[in-house]
PDB file of C-alpha atoms in Angstrom:
ATOM      1  CA  MET A 430      16.221   1.488  -7.905  1.00  0.00           C
ATOM      2  CA  SER A 431      12.978   2.121  -5.997  1.00  0.00           C
ATOM      3  CA  ASP A 432      12.762   2.927  -2.311  1.00  0.00           C
ATOM      4  CA  LEU A 433      11.033  -0.424  -1.782  1.00  0.00           C
ATOM      5  CA  LEU A 434      13.805  -2.344  -3.511  1.00  0.00           C
ATOM      6  CA  VAL A 435      16.427  -0.464  -1.462  1.00  0.00           C
ATOM      7  CA  ARG A 436      14.587  -1.343   1.751  1.00  0.00           C
ATOM      8  CA  LEU A 437      14.252  -5.013   0.743  1.00  0.00           C
ATOM      9  CA  ARG A 438      17.949  -5.282  -0.119  1.00  0.00           C
ATOM     10  CA  ALA A 439      18.871  -3.700   3.209  1.00  0.00           C
ATOM     11  CA  ARG A 440      16.794  -6.369   4.993  1.00  0.00           C
ATOM     12  CA  GLY A 441      18.596  -9.109   3.081  1.00  0.00           C
ATOM     13  CA  TRP A 442      15.340 -10.274   1.483  1.00  0.00           C
ATOM     14  CA  ARG A 443      16.141 -12.637  -1.373  1.00  0.00           C
ATOM     15  CA  LEU A 444      15.184 -10.782  -4.547  1.00  0.00           C
ATOM     16  CA  THR A 445      14.279 -13.440  -7.111  1.00  0.00           C
ATOM     17  CA  SER A 446      13.252 -12.144 -10.536  1.00  0.00           C
ATOM     18  CA  GLN A 447       9.573 -12.576  -9.555  1.00  0.00           C
ATOM     19  CA  ARG A 448       9.924 -10.670  -6.275  1.00  0.00           C
ATOM     20  CA  ARG A 449      11.902  -7.926  -8.000  1.00  0.00           C
ATOM     21  CA  VAL A 450       9.169  -7.462 -10.618  1.00  0.00           C
ATOM     22  CA  VAL A 451       6.447  -7.225  -7.954  1.00  0.00           C
ATOM     23  CA  ALA A 452       8.508  -4.607  -6.058  1.00  0.00           C
ATOM     24  CA  GLU A 453       9.159  -2.656  -9.252  1.00  0.00           C
ATOM     25  CA  VAL A 454       5.428  -2.637 -10.095  1.00  0.00           C
ATOM     26  CA  LEU A 455       4.672  -1.164  -6.652  1.00  0.00           C
ATOM     27  CA  ASP A 456       7.206   1.652  -7.122  1.00  0.00           C
ATOM     28  CA  GLY A 457       5.936   5.246  -7.338  1.00  0.00           C
ATOM     29  CA  ASP A 458       3.854   7.900  -5.658  1.00  0.00           C
ATOM     30  CA  HIS A 459       0.194   7.274  -4.882  1.00  0.00           C
ATOM     31  CA  VAL A 460       0.473   3.583  -5.808  1.00  0.00           C
ATOM     32  CA  HIS A 461      -2.514   1.634  -4.478  1.00  0.00           C
ATOM     33  CA  LEU A 462      -2.883  -1.362  -6.761  1.00  0.00           C
ATOM     34  CA  THR A 463      -5.056  -4.436  -6.261  1.00  0.00           C
ATOM     35  CA  ALA A 464      -3.338  -7.832  -6.392  1.00  0.00           C
ATOM     36  CA  ASP A 465      -4.870  -8.407  -9.847  1.00  0.00           C
ATOM     37  CA  GLU A 466      -3.495  -5.062 -11.058  1.00  0.00           C
ATOM     38  CA  VAL A 467      -0.062  -5.963  -9.684  1.00  0.00           C
ATOM     39  CA  HIS A 468      -0.254  -9.297 -11.485  1.00  0.00           C
ATOM     40  CA  ALA A 469      -1.330  -7.716 -14.803  1.00  0.00           C
ATOM     41  CA  ARG A 470       1.560  -5.236 -14.685  1.00  0.00           C
ATOM     42  CA  ALA A 471       4.032  -7.893 -13.573  1.00  0.00           C
ATOM     43  CA  VAL A 472       3.050 -10.160 -16.482  1.00  0.00           C
ATOM     44  CA  GLU A 473       3.966  -7.285 -18.878  1.00  0.00           C
ATOM     45  CA  ARG A 474       7.531  -7.422 -17.484  1.00  0.00           C
ATOM     46  CA  LEU A 475       7.818 -11.119 -16.732  1.00  0.00           C
ATOM     47  CA  PRO A 476       5.235 -13.136 -18.716  1.00  0.00           C
ATOM     48  CA  GLU A 477       5.750 -16.376 -16.784  1.00  0.00           C
ATOM     49  CA  ILE A 478       4.964 -14.906 -13.326  1.00  0.00           C
ATOM     50  CA  SER A 479       1.946 -16.634 -11.776  1.00  0.00           C
ATOM     51  CA  ARG A 480      -0.951 -15.062  -9.924  1.00  0.00           C
ATOM     52  CA  ALA A 481      -0.082 -17.251  -6.889  1.00  0.00           C
ATOM     53  CA  THR A 482       3.487 -15.895  -6.857  1.00  0.00           C
ATOM     54  CA  VAL A 483       2.186 -12.309  -6.910  1.00  0.00           C
ATOM     55  CA  TYR A 484      -0.286 -13.011  -4.092  1.00  0.00           C
ATOM     56  CA  ASN A 485       2.360 -14.794  -1.999  1.00  0.00           C
ATOM     57  CA  THR A 486       4.880 -11.997  -2.559  1.00  0.00           C
ATOM     58  CA  LEU A 487       2.376  -9.336  -1.598  1.00  0.00           C
ATOM     59  CA  GLY A 488       1.534 -11.304   1.559  1.00  0.00           C
ATOM     60  CA  GLU A 489       5.220 -11.519   2.461  1.00  0.00           C
ATOM     61  CA  LEU A 490       5.715  -7.791   1.877  1.00  0.00           C
ATOM     62  CA  VAL A 491       2.762  -7.002   4.153  1.00  0.00           C
ATOM     63  CA  THR A 492       4.078  -9.379   6.853  1.00  0.00           C
ATOM     64  CA  LEU A 493       7.488  -7.727   6.624  1.00  0.00           C
ATOM     65  CA  GLY A 494       5.842  -4.323   7.105  1.00  0.00           C
ATOM     66  CA  GLU A 495       7.244  -3.075   3.789  1.00  0.00           C
ATOM     67  CA  VAL A 496       3.829  -2.712   2.113  1.00  0.00           C
ATOM     68  CA  LEU A 497       0.527  -1.655   3.644  1.00  0.00           C
ATOM     69  CA  GLU A 498      -2.712  -3.459   2.875  1.00  0.00           C
ATOM     70  CA  VAL A 499      -5.453  -0.860   2.390  1.00  0.00           C
ATOM     71  CA  ALA A 500      -9.116  -1.919   2.449  1.00  0.00           C
ATOM     72  CA  THR A 501     -11.848   0.638   1.781  1.00  0.00           C
ATOM     73  CA  ASP A 502     -15.606   0.248   1.629  1.00  0.00           C
ATOM     74  CA  GLY A 503     -15.681  -3.467   0.806  1.00  0.00           C
ATOM     75  CA  ARG A 504     -13.629  -3.006  -2.366  1.00  0.00           C
ATOM     76  CA  ALA A 505     -10.643  -5.191  -3.242  1.00  0.00           C
ATOM     77  CA  LYS A 506      -7.635  -4.762  -0.992  1.00  0.00           C
ATOM     78  CA  ARG A 507      -4.967  -2.446  -2.347  1.00  0.00           C
ATOM     79  CA  TYR A 508      -1.249  -2.455  -1.679  1.00  0.00           C
ATOM     80  CA  ASP A 509       0.614   0.710  -0.687  1.00  0.00           C
ATOM     81  CA  PRO A 510       4.436   0.715  -0.714  1.00  0.00           C
ATOM     82  CA  ASN A 511       4.492   3.975   1.261  1.00  0.00           C
ATOM     83  CA  ALA A 512       4.738   2.009   4.517  1.00  0.00           C
ATOM     84  CA  HIS A 513       7.498   4.019   6.188  1.00  0.00           C
ATOM     85  CA  HIS A 514       6.108   7.523   5.738  1.00  0.00           C
ATOM     86  CA  ALA A 515       3.212   8.602   7.946  1.00  0.00           C
ATOM     87  CA  HIS A 516       0.209   9.444   5.805  1.00  0.00           C
ATOM     88  CA  GLN A 517      -3.540   9.056   5.500  1.00  0.00           C
ATOM     89  CA  HIS A 518      -5.726   8.212   2.518  1.00  0.00           C
ATOM     90  CA  LEU A 519      -8.217  10.187   0.436  1.00  0.00           C
ATOM     91  CA  VAL A 520     -10.667   7.797  -1.270  1.00  0.00           C
ATOM     92  CA  CYS A 521     -13.145   8.582  -4.049  1.00  0.00           C
ATOM     93  CA  SER A 522     -16.511   7.097  -3.113  1.00  0.00           C
ATOM     94  CA  GLY A 523     -17.380   6.962  -6.835  1.00  0.00           C
ATOM     95  CA  CYS A 524     -14.531   5.178  -8.610  1.00  0.00           C
ATOM     96  CA  GLY A 525     -12.418   4.085  -5.621  1.00  0.00           C
ATOM     97  CA  ALA A 526      -9.297   6.102  -6.551  1.00  0.00           C
ATOM     98  CA  ILE A 527      -6.923   6.501  -3.593  1.00  0.00           C
ATOM     99  CA  ARG A 528      -4.418   9.261  -2.948  1.00  0.00           C
ATOM    100  CA  ASP A 529      -1.904   9.639  -0.129  1.00  0.00           C
ATOM    101  CA  VAL A 530      -2.403  12.800   1.949  1.00  0.00           C
ATOM    102  CA  HIS A 531      -0.276  14.285   4.693  1.00  0.00           C
ATOM    103  CA  PRO A 532      -2.466  16.371   7.034  1.00  0.00           C
ATOM    104  CA  GLN A 533      -0.740  18.608   9.560  1.00  0.00           C
ATOM    105  CA  GLY A 534      -0.893  17.889  13.263  1.00  0.00           C
ATOM    106  CA  ASP A 535      -1.179  14.774  15.395  1.00  0.00           C
ATOM    107  CA  PRO A 536      -4.353  12.774  14.632  1.00  0.00           C
ATOM    108  CA  LEU A 537      -4.201  11.320  18.146  1.00  0.00           C
ATOM    109  CA  ALA A 538      -4.609  14.796  19.609  1.00  0.00           C
ATOM    110  CA  ALA A 539      -8.105  14.935  18.090  1.00  0.00           C
ATOM    111  CA  LEU A 540      -9.253  12.104  20.341  1.00  0.00           C
ATOM    112  CA  PRO A 541     -10.086  13.521  23.805  1.00  0.00           C
ATOM    113  CA  ALA A 542      -8.824  11.580  26.844  1.00  0.00           C
ATOM    114  CA  ALA A 543     -12.436  10.835  27.861  1.00  0.00           C
ATOM    115  CA  GLU A 544     -12.969   9.071  24.529  1.00  0.00           C
ATOM    116  CA  ARG A 545      -9.941   6.808  24.877  1.00  0.00           C
ATOM    117  CA  TYR A 546     -11.594   4.570  27.501  1.00  0.00           C
ATOM    118  CA  GLY A 547      -8.273   3.688  29.070  1.00  0.00           C
ATOM    119  CA  PHE A 548      -6.732   2.502  25.793  1.00  0.00           C
ATOM    120  CA  VAL A 549      -3.060   3.176  25.238  1.00  0.00           C
ATOM    121  CA  ILE A 550      -3.306   4.484  21.670  1.00  0.00           C
ATOM    122  CA  SER A 551      -0.494   3.402  19.311  1.00  0.00           C
ATOM    123  CA  GLY A 552      -1.747   4.858  16.039  1.00  0.00           C
ATOM    124  CA  ALA A 553      -4.636   6.182  14.001  1.00  0.00           C
ATOM    125  CA  ASP A 554      -5.776   5.297  10.487  1.00  0.00           C
ATOM    126  CA  ILE A 555      -7.876   8.065   9.005  1.00  0.00           C
ATOM    127  CA  THR A 556      -9.588   7.845   5.638  1.00  0.00           C
ATOM    128  CA  TYR A 557     -11.025  10.930   3.969  1.00  0.00           C
ATOM    129  CA  ARG A 558     -13.868  10.237   1.561  1.00  0.00           C
ATOM    130  CA  GLY A 559     -15.296  12.300  -1.245  1.00  0.00           C
ATOM    131  CA  LEU A 560     -15.549  12.470  -5.006  1.00  0.00           C
ATOM    132  CA  CYS A 561     -12.517  12.902  -7.267  1.00  0.00           C
ATOM    133  CA  PRO A 562     -12.611  15.545 -10.030  1.00  0.00           C
ATOM    134  CA  ASP A 563     -13.598  12.915 -12.619  1.00  0.00           C
ATOM    135  CA  CYS A 564     -16.561  11.649 -10.573  1.00  0.00           C
ATOM    136  CA  SER A 565     -17.789  15.053  -9.318  1.00  0.00           C
ATOM    137  CA  GLY A 566     -17.806  16.745 -12.717  1.00  0.00           C
TER     138      GLY A 566
END
């Protein structure tokens, strides 16, 4: 059983067959699928699942804080089940591939007090951009 499924069961979230399939599709490392990709993979497992059900389930998972919605450079939103482990993203500016990265240190420490303008900072989302090996070669 995936980490996401374990978390959803612990919350008491009703796992219908459709919700279970969506959660199973999102399982794995470096998973950053679009809603259409989730739907295509879900249909392979459960042919009768509708696009609306996939979109609604993804929306519920984001609202619950169990899945992150990642938007980069005007491309389609992607869904990241790695919501409970601090990480940043490395994005290929060529093909849009996304990888989770775990830089050392506190990203908030890089923002000097003078640049905080009185804000009480609660988090930082950092995206590293470049070309993946397939696009740079």
